[in-house]
mmCIF file of C-alpha atoms in Angstrom:
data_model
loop_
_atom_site.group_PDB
_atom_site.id
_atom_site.type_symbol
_atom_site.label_atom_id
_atom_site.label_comp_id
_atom_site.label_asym_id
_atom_site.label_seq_id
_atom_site.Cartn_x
_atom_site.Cartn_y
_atom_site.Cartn_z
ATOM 1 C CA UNK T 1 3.558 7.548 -18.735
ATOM 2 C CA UNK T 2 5.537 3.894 -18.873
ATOM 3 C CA UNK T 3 6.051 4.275 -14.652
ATOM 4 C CA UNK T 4 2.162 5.188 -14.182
ATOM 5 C CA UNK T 5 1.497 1.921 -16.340
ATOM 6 C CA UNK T 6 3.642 -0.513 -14.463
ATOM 7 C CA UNK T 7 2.351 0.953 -11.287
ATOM 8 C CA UNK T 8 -1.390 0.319 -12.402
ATOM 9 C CA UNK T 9 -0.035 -3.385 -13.410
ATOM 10 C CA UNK T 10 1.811 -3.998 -9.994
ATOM 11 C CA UNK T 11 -1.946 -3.130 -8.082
ATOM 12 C CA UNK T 12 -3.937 -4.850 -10.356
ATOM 13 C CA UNK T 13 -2.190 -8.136 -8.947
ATOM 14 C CA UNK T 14 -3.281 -7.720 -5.384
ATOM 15 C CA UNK T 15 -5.957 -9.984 -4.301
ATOM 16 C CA UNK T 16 -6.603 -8.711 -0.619
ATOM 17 C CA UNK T 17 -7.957 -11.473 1.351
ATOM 18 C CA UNK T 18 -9.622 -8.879 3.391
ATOM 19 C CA UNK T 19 -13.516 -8.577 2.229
ATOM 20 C CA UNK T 20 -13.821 -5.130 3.674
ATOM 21 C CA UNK T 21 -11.016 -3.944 1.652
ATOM 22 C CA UNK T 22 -11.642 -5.368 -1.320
ATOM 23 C CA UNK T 23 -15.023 -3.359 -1.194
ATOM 24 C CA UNK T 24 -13.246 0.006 -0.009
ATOM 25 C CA UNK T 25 -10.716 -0.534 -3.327
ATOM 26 C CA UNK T 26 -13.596 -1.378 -5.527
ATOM 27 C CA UNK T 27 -15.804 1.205 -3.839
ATOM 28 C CA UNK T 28 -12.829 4.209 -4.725
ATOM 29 C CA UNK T 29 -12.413 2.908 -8.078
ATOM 30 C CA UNK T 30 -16.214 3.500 -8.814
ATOM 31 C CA UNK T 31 -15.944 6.964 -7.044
ATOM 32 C CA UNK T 32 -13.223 7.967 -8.240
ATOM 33 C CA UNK T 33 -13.260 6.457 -11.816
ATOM 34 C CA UNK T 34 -17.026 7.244 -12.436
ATOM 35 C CA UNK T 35 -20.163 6.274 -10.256
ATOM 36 C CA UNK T 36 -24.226 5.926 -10.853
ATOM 37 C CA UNK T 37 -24.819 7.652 -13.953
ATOM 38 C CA UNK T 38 -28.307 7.891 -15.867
ATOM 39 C CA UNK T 39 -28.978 6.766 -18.819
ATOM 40 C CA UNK T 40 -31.041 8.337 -22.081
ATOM 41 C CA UNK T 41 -33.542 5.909 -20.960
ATOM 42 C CA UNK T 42 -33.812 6.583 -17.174
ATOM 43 C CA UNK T 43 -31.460 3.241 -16.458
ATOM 44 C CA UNK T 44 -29.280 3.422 -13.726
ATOM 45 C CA UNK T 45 -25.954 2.038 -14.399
ATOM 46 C CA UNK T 46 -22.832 2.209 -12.446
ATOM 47 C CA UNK T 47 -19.494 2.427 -14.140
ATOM 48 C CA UNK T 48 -15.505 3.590 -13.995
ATOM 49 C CA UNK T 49 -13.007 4.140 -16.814
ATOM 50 C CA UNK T 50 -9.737 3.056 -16.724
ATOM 51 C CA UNK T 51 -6.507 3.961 -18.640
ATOM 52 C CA UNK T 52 -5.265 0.490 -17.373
ATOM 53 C CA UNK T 53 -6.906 -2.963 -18.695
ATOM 54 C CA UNK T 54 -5.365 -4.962 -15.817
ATOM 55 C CA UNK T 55 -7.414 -2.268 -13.142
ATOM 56 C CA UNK T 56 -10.898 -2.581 -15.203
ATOM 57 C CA UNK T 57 -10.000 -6.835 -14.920
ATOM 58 C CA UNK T 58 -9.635 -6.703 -11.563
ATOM 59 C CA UNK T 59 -12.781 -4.475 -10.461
ATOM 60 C CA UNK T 60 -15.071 -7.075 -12.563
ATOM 61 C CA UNK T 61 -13.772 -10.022 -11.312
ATOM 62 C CA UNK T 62 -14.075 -8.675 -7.758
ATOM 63 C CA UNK T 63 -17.914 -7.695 -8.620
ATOM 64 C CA UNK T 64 -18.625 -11.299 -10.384
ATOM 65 C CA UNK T 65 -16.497 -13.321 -8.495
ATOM 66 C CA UNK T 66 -16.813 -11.811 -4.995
ATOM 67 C CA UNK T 67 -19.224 -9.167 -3.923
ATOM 68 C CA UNK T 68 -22.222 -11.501 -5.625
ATOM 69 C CA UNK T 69 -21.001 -14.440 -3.603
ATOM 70 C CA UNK T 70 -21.054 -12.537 -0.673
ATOM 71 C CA UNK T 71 -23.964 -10.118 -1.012
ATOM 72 C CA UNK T 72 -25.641 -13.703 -1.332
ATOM 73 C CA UNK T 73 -24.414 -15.348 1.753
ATOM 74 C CA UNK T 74 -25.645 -11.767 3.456
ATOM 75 C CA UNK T 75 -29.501 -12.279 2.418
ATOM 76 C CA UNK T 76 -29.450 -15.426 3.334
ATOM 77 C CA UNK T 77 -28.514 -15.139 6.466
ATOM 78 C CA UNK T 78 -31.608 -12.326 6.819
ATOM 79 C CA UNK T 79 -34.617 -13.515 8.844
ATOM 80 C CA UNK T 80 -36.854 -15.869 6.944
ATOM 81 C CA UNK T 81 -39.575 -13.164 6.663
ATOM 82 C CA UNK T 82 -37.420 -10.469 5.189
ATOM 83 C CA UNK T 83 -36.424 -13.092 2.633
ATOM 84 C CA UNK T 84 -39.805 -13.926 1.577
ATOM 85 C CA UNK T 85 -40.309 -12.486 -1.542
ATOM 86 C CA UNK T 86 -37.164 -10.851 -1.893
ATOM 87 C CA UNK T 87 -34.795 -11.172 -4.774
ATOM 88 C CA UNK T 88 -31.481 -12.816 -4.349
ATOM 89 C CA UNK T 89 -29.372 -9.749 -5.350
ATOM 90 C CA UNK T 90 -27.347 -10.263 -8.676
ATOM 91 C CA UNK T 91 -24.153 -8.235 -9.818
ATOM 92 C CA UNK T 92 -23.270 -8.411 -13.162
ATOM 93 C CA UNK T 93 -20.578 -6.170 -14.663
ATOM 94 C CA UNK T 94 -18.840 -6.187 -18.796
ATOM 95 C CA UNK T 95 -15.757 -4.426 -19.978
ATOM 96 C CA UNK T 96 -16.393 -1.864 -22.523
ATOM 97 C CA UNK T 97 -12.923 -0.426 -24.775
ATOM 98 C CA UNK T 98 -13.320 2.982 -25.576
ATOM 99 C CA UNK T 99 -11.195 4.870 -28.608
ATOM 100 C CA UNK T 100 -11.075 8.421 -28.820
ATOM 101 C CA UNK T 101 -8.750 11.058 -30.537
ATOM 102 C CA UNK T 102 -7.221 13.656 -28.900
ATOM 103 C CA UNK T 103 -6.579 17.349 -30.259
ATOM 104 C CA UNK T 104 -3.181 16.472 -30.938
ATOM 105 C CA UNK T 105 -4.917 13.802 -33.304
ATOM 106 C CA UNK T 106 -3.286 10.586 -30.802
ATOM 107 C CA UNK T 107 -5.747 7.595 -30.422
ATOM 108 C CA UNK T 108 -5.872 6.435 -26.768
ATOM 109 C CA UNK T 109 -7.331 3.719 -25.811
ATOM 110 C CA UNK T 110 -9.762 3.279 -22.477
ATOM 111 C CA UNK T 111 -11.685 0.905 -20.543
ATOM 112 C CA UNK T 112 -15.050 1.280 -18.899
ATOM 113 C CA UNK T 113 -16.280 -0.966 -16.567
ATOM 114 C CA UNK T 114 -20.209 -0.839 -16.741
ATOM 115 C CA UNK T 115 -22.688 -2.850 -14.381
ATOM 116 C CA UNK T 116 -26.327 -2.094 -15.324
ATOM 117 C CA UNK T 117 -27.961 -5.243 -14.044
ATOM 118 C CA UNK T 118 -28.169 -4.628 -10.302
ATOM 119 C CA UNK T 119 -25.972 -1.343 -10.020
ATOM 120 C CA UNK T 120 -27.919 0.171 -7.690
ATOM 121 C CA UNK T 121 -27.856 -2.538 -5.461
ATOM 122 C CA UNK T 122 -23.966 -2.907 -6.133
ATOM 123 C CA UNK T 123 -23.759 0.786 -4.907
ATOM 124 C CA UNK T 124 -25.573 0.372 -2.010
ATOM 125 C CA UNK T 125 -23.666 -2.762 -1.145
ATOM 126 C CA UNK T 126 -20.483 -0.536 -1.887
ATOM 127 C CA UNK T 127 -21.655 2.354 0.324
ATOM 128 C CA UNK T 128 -21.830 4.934 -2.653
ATOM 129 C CA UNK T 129 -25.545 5.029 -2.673
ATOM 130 C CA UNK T 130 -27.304 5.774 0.619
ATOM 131 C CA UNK T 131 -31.035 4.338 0.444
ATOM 132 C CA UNK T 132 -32.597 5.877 3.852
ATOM 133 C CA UNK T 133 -31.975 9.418 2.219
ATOM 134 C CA UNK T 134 -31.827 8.619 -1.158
ATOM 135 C CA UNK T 135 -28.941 9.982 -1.852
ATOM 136 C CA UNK T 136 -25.280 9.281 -3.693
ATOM 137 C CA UNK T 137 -22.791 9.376 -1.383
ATOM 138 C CA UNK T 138 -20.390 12.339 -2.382
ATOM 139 C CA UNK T 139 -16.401 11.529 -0.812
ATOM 140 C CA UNK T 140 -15.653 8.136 0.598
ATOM 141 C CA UNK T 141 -18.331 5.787 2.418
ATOM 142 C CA UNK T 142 -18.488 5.980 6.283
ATOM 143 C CA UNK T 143 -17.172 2.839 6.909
ATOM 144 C CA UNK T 144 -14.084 3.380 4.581
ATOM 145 C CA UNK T 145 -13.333 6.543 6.138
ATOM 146 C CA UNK T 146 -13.747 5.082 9.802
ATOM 147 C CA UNK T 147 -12.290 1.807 8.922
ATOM 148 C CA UNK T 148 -9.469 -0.193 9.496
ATOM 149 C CA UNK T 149 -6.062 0.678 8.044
ATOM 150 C CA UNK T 150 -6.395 -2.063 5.527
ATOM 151 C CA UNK T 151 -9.668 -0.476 4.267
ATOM 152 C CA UNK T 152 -7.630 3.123 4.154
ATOM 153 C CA UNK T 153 -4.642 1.417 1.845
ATOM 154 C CA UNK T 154 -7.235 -0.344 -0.313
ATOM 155 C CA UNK T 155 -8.963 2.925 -0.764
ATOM 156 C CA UNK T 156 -6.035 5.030 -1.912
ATOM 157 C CA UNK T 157 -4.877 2.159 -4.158
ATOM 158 C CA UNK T 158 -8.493 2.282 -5.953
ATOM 159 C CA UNK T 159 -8.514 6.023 -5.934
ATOM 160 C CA UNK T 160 -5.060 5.914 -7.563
ATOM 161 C CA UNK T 161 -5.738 3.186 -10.541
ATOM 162 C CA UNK T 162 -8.984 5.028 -11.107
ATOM 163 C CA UNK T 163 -7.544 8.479 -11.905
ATOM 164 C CA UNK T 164 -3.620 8.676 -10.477
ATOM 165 C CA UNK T 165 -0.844 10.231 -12.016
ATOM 166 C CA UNK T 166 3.164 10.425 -10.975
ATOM 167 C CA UNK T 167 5.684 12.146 -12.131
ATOM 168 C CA UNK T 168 8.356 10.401 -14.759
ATOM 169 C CA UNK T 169 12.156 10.651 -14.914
ATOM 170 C CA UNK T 170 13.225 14.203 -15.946
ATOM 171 C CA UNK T 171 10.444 15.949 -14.326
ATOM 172 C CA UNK T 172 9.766 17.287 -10.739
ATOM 173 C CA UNK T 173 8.798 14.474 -8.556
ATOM 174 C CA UNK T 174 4.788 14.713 -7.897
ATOM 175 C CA UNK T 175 2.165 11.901 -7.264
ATOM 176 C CA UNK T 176 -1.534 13.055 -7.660
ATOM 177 C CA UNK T 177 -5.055 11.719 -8.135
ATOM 178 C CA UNK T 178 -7.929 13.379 -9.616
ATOM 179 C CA UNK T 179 -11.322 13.929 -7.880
ATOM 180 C CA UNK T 180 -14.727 13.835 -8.748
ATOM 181 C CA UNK T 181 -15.763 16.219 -5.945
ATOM 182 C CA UNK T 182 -14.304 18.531 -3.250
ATOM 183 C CA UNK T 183 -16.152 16.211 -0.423
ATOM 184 C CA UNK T 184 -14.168 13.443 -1.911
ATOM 185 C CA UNK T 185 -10.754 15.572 -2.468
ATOM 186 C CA UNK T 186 -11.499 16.020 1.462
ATOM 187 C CA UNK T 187 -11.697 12.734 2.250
ATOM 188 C CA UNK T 188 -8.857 10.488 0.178
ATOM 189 C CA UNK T 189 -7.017 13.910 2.379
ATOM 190 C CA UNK T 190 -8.047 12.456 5.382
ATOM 191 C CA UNK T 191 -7.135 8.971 4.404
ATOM 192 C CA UNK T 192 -3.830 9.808 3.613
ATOM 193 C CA UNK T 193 -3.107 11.501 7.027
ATOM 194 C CA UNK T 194 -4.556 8.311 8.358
ATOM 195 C CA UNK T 195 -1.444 6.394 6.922
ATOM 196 C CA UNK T 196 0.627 9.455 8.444
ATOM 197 C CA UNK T 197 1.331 10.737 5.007
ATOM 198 C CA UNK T 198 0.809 15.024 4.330
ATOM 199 C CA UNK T 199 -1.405 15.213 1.368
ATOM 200 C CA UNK T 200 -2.501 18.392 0.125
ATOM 201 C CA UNK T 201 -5.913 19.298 -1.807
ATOM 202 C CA UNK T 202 -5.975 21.480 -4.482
ATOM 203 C CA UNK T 203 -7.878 23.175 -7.598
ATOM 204 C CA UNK T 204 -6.610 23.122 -10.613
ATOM 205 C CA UNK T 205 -9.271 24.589 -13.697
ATOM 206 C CA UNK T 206 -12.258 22.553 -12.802
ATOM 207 C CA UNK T 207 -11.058 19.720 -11.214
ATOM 208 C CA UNK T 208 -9.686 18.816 -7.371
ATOM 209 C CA UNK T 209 -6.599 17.236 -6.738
ATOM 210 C CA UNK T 210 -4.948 15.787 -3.996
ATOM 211 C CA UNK T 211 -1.763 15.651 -4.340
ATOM 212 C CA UNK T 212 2.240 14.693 -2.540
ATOM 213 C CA UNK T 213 5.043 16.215 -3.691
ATOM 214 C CA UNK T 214 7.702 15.268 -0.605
ATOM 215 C CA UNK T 215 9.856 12.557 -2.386
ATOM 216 C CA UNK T 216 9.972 10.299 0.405
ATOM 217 C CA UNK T 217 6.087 10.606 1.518
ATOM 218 C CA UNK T 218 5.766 9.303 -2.439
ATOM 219 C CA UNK T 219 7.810 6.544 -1.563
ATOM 220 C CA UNK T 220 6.132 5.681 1.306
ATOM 221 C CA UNK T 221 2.715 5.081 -0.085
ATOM 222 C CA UNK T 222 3.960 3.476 -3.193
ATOM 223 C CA UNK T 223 4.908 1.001 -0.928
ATOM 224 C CA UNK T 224 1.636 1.170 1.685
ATOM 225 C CA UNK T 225 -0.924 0.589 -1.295
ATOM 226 C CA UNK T 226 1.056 -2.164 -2.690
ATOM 227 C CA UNK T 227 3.681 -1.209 -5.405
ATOM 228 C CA UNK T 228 7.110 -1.866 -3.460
ATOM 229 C CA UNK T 229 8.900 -2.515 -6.721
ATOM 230 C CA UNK T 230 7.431 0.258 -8.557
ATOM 231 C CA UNK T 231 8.752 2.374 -4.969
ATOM 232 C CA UNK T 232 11.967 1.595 -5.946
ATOM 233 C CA UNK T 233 11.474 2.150 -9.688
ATOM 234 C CA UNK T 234 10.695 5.720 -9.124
ATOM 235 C CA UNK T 235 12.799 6.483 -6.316
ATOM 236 C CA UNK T 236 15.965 5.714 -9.100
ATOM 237 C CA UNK T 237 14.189 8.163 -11.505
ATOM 238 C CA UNK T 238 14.267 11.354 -9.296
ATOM 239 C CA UNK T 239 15.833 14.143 -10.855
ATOM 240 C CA UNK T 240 18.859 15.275 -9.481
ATOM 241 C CA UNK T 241 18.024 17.868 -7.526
ATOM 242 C CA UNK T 242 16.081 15.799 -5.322
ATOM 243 C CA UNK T 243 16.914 13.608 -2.079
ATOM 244 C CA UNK T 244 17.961 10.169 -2.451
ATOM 245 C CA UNK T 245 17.109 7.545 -0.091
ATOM 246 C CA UNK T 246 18.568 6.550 3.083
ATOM 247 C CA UNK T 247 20.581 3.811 1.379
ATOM 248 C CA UNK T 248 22.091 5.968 -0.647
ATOM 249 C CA UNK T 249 23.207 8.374 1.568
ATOM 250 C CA UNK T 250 24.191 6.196 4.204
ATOM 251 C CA UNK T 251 26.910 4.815 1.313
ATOM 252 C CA UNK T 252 28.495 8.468 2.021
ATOM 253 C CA UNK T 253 28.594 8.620 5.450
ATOM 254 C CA UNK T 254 32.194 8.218 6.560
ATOM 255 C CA UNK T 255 31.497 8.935 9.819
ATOM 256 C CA UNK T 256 30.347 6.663 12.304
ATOM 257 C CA UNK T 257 28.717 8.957 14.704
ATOM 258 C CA UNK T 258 26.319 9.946 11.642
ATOM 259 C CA UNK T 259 25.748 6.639 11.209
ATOM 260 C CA UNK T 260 24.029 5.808 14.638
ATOM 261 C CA UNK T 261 21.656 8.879 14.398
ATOM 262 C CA UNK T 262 20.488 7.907 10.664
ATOM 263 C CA UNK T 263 19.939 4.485 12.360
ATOM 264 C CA UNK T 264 17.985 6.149 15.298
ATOM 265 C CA UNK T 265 15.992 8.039 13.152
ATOM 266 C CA UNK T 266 15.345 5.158 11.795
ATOM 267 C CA UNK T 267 13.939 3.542 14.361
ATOM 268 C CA UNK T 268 12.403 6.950 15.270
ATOM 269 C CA UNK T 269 10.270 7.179 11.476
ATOM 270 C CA UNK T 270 8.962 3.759 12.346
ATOM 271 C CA UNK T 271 8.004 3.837 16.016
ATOM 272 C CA UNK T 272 5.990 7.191 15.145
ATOM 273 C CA UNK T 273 4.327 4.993 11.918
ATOM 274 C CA UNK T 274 2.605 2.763 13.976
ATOM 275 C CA UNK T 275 2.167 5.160 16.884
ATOM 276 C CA UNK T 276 -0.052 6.663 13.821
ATOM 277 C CA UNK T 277 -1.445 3.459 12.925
ATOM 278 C CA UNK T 278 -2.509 2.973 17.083
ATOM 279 C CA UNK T 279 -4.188 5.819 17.673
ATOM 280 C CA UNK T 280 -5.527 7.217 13.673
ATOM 281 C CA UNK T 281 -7.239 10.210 14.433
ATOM 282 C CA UNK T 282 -7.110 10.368 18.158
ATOM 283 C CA UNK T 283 -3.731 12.592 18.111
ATOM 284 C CA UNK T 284 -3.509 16.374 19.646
ATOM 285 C CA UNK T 285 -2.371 18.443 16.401
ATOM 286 C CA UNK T 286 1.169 19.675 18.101
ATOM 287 C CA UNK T 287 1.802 15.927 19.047
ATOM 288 C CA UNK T 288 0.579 15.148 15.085
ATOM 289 C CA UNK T 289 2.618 18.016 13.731
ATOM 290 C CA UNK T 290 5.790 16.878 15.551
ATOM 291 C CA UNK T 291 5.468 13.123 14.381
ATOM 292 C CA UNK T 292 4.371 14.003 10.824
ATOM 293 C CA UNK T 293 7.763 16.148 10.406
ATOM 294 C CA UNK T 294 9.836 13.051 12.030
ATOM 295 C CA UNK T 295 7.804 10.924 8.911
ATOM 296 C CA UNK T 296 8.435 13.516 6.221
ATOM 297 C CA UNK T 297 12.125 14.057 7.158
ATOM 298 C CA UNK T 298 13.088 10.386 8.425
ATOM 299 C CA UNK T 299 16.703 11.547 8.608
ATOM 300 C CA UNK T 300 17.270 15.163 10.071
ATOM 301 C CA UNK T 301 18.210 15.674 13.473
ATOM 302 C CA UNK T 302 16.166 17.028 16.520
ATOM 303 C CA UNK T 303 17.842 20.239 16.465
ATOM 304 C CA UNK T 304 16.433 20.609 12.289
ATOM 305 C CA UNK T 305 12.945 19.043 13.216
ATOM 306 C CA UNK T 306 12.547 21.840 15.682
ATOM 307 C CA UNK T 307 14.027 24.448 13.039
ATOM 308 C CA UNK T 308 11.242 22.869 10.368
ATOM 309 C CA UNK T 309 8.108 23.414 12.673
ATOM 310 C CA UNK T 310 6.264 26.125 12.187
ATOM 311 C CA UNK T 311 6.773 28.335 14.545
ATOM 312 C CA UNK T 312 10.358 26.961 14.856
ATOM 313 C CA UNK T 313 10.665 25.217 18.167
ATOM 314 C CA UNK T 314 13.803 23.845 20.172
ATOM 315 C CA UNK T 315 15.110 20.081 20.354
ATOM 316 C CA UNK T 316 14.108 19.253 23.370
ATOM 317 C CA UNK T 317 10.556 20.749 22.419
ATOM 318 C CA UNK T 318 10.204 18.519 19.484
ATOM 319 C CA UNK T 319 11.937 15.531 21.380
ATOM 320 C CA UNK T 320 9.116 16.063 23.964
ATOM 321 C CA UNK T 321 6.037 16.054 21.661
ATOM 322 C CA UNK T 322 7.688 12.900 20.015
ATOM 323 C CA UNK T 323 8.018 10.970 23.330
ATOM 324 C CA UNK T 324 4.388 11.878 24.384
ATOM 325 C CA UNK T 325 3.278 10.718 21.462
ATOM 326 C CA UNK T 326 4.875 7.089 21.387
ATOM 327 C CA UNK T 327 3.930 6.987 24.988
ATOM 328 C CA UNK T 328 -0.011 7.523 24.199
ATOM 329 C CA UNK T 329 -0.166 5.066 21.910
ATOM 330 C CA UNK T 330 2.038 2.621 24.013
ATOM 331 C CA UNK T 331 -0.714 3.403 26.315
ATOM 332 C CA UNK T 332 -3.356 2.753 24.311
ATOM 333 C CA UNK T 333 -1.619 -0.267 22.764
ATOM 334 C CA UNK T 334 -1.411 -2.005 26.460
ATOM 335 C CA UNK T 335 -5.170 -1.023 27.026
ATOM 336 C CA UNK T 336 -6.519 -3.130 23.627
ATOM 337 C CA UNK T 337 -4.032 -5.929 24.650
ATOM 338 C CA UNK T 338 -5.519 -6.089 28.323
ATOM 339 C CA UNK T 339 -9.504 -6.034 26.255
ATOM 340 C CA UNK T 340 -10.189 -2.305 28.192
#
């Protein structure tokens, strides 16, 4: 899996600046890599395993070097009578390489991350432990799932280093990560819709997946969670029998007519990206369906958008749903601009 290596590389170098989504990628990697796990001597400890050195680097530098700093600043600025007698919390997290044979007798190598010192105040701090009901949270935290698109990107990017998979040259073009539960299948689901990408949850023996298999939706969030060049990378290793990208088939257009609609539909894919970026989840499903096709086939026509709903629907149908929808979140665009 060379591609799913330099893609776990290529993340591992982004330092968001962005507190809140440095927690929401560090909070996916735990969820999705691991979580709070017991010990044979009734110690908490919270930890991920990675197939990727570079990911387990970055989660513990983010814990040492970050969330202490700033869980830190956060009690201090408490009132002076909550602080009294209260512990300044302390993260501490170690790297842990794990060996193990497989049936096929191949060594592979792993890497745990591991905090036991403080890990259930890292969860909480993380928003995979609730305290008021005692209970571990079982998808994605509240204010990930709610948050801001920078908190959705940094999400999928954890989820992805913590237990993603994509397809190599030769094979039939997939991208995939696995989950620890169905709630949090559900909800890396949602996140993806969020970033106006069609994900898909399924089972397969034991375990839930979520998982894209539309060449250019791939593409898309290669690039949205940070791994342009590893975008590219992949997009030259599709089989055959697949799509190429817009670049490429613009090269054999010779006529010029064809030209000006790629180019519009173009424009089109974008305008309805950020429409989806505007408004998140506040979008009427037809409106949604209609933009989501425009996303997942950024060069077809009107007339084969309205062939590829379902139920089939005409051009001006589909050119209707589209204009509605830039126009609500133009609307709601011009009301955040004005402070409404």
């Amino acid at each position: 899996m060379a591609l799913l290596d330099d893609v776990n590389s290529e993340l591992a170098t982004i330092n968001d600046d962005l507190p809140a989504a440095m927690v929401a990628q560090a909070a996916a990697m735990f969820q999705f890599g691991g979580g709070l796990r017991q010990t044979s001597s009734k110690q908490v400890v919270l930890f991920a395993q990675f197939d990727s050195l570079e990911a387990a680097k970055w989660l513990r530098n983010a814990i040492v070097n970050q969330f202490q700093h700033q869980a830190q600043e956060v009690a201090k600025r408490q009132p002076l009578h909550e602080q009294n007698g209260a512990k300044q919390p302390k993260f501490d997290a170690v790297i842990k390489s794990v060996r193990r044979k497989t049936p096929q007798g191949q060594i592979i190598q792993r890497y745990n991350v591991v905090v036991d010192h403080g890990a259930m105040g890292l969860a909480v701090w993380l928003g995979l432990y609730n305290p008021r009901i005692h209970r571990v949270v079982r998808g994605l935290p509240p204010e990930i799932v709610n948050g801001k698109i920078p908190q959705i990107k940094a999400a999928w990017r954890g989820a992805f280093m913590a237990h993603g998979r994509i397809s190599d040259i030769g094979t039939a073009g997939y991208l995939e990560v696995i989950c620890p539960t169905h709630e949090a299948a559900l909800a890396l689901q949602g996140a993806a819709h969020r970033l106006g990408i069609s994900a898909k949850t399924r089972q397969v023996r034991s375990s839930e997946r979520v998982t894209l298999r539309d060449p250019d939706a791939i593409e898309r969030l290669l690039n949205l969670i940070g791994a342009p060049q590893s975008a590219r990378e992949w997009t030259g290793k599709r089989t055959d029998g697949e799509p190429r990208g817009k670049t490429n088939r613009l090269a054999n257009f010779d006529d010029a007519n064809m030209r000006r609609s790629a180019k519009a539909a173009a424009e089109a894919t974008e305008k309805v990206r950020n429409a989806f970026e505007i408004l998140g989840d506040d979008i009427p499903p037809k409106l949604r369906a209609a933009g989501q096709l425009r996303l997942d086939h950024r060069d077809a026509s009107l007339e084969e958008l309205g062939r590829l709903a379902d139920p089939p629907i005409s051009k001006d149908a589909i050119a209707g749903r589209i204009r509605r929808l830039l126009q609500k979140a133009e609307k709601v665009q011009n009301a955040r601009q004005q402070g409404l």
